[in-house]
Coordinates of C-alpha atoms in Angstrom, one line a residue:
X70 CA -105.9 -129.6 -116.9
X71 CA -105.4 -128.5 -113.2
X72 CA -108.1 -127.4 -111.1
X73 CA -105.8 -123.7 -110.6
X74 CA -105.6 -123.5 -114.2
X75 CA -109.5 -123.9 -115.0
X76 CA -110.0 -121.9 -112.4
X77 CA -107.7 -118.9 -114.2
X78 CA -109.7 -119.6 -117.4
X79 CA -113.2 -118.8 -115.8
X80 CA -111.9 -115.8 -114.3
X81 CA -110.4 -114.4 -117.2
X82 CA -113.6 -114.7 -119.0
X83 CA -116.5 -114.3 -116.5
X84 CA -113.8 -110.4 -116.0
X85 CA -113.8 -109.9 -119.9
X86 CA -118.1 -110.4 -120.1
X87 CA -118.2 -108.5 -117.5
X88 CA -116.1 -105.9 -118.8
X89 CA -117.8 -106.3 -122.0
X90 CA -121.4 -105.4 -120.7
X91 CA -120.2 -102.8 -118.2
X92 CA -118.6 -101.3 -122.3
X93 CA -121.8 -101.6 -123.8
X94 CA -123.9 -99.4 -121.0
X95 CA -124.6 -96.2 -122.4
X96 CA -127.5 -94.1 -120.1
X97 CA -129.1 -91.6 -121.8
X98 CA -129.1 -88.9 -118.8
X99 CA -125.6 -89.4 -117.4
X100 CA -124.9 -85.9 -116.2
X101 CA -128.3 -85.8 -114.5
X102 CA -127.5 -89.9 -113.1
X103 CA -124.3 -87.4 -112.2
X104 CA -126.2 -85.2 -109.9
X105 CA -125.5 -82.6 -112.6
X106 CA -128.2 -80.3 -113.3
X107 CA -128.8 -80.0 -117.0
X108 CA -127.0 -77.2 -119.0
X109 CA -129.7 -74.9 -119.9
X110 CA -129.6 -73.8 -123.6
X111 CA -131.0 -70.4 -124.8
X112 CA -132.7 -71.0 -128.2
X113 CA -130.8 -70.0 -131.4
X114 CA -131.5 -68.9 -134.6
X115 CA -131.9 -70.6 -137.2
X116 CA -130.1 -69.7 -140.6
X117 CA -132.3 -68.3 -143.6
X118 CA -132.0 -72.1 -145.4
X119 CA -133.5 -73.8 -142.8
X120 CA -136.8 -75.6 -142.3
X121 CA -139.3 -76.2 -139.3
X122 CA -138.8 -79.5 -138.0
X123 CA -141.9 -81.8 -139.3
X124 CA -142.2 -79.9 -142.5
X125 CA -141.7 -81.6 -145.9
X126 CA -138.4 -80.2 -146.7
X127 CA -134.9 -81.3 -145.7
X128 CA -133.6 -78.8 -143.1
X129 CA -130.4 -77.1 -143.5
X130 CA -128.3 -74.3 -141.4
X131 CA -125.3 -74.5 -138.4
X132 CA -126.6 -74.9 -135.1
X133 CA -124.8 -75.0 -131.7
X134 CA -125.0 -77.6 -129.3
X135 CA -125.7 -76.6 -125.7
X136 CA -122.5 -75.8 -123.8
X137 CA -122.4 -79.1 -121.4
X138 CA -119.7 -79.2 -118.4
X139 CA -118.1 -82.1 -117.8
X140 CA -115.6 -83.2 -115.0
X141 CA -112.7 -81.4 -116.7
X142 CA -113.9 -78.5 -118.6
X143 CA -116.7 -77.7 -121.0
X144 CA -117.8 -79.3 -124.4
X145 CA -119.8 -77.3 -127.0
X146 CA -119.9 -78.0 -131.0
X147 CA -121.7 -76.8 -133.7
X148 CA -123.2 -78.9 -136.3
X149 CA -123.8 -78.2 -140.3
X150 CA -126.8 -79.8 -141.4
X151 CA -127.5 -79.8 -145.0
X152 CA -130.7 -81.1 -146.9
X153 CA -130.8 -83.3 -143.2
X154 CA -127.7 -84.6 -143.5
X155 CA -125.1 -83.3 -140.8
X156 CA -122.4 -82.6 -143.2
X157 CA -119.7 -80.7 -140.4
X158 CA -118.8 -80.8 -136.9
X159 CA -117.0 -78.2 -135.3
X160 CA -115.9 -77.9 -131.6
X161 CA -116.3 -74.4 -129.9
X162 CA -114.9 -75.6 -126.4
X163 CA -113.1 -78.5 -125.4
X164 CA -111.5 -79.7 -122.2
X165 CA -108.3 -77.5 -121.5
X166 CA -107.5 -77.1 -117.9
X167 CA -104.5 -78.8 -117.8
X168 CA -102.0 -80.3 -120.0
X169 CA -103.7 -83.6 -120.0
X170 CA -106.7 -82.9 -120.9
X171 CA -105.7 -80.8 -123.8
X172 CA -104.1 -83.8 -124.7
X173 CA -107.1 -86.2 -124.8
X174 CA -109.1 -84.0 -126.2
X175 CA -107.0 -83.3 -128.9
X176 CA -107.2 -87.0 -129.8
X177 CA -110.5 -87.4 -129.3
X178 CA -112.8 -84.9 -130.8
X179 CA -111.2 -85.6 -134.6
X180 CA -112.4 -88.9 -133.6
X181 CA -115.3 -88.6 -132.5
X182 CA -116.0 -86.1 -135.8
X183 CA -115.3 -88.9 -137.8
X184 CA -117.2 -91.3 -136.2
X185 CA -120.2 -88.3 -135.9
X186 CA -120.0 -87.6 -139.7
X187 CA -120.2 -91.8 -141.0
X188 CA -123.1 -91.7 -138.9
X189 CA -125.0 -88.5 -139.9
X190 CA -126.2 -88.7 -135.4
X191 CA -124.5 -87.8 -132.4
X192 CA -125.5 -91.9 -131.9
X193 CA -121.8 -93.1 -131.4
X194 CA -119.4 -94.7 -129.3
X195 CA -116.9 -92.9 -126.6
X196 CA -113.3 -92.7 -126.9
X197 CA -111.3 -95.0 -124.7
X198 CA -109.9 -92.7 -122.6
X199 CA -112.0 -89.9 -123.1
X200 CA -115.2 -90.9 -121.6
X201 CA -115.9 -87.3 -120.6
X202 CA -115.1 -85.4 -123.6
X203 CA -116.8 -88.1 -125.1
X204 CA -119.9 -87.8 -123.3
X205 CA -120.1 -83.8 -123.8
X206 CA -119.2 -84.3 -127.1
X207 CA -122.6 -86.2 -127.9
X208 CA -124.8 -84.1 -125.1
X209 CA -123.9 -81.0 -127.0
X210 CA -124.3 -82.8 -130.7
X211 CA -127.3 -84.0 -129.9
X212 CA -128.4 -80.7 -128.7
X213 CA -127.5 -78.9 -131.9
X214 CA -129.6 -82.0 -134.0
X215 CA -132.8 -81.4 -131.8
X216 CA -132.7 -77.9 -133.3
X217 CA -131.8 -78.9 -136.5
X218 CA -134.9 -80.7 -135.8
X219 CA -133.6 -84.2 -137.0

């Protein structure tokens, strides 16, 4: 084996672990890592089934997620929680400035529904593609479960 050729070999995989772990970084405060002030959120109600958090019984109700701006537009979903199970995701706002990001965001949030629902958290992984949908996606999710209380 030549010399170029293990060199080529090393670089492709020293690039693909680095690419890898670079993947596999998730912060938990990106838009504030951003320079992006938090979105407030106003408190919402809470639907006649539901339970305060740290009491005995499972909580149920739909809650909305806080409305969180991203690059290309705004992300907000509401989440169905039943007996503490999230059970439904629905998206209120997506990225639609343009064309594109219509686009992506048509192809991502299904996905990232799916992925939100086998889960039963807002703990999953971005879309290729989509890193900022993807990322408002789970801000606002999350939100919602914090006042689902689970």
């Amino acid at each position: 084996m030549s010399v170029a050729v293990r060199r080529a070999v090393l670089a492709a995989a020293s690039t693909s672990a680095v690419v890898v772990m670079l993947l596999s970084f998730k912060p938990h405060h990106a838009a504030e890592m951003a320079g992006q002030p938090p979105a407030p959120t106003a408190p919402q109600p809470r639907s006649a089934s539901s339970h305060p958090p740290g009491s005995s019984h499972p909580v149920s109700g739909t809650y909305t997620g806080a409305a969180v701006p991203t690059k290309y537009g705004t992300v907000q979903v509401t989440a169905t929680v039943k007996n503490g199970r999230l059970t439904s995701v629905k998206a209120l706002h997506t990225p639609s400035g343009d064309d594109h990001s219509r686009q992506l965001a048509a192809s991502a949030v299904p996905q990232l529904t799916k992925e939100a629902l086998g889960a039963h958290s807002a703990h999953i992984d971005a879309v290729s593609g989509a890193s900022y949908t993807s990322q408002g996606y789970v801000q606002s999710l999350q939100s919602a479960l914090d006042k689902a209380g689970i």
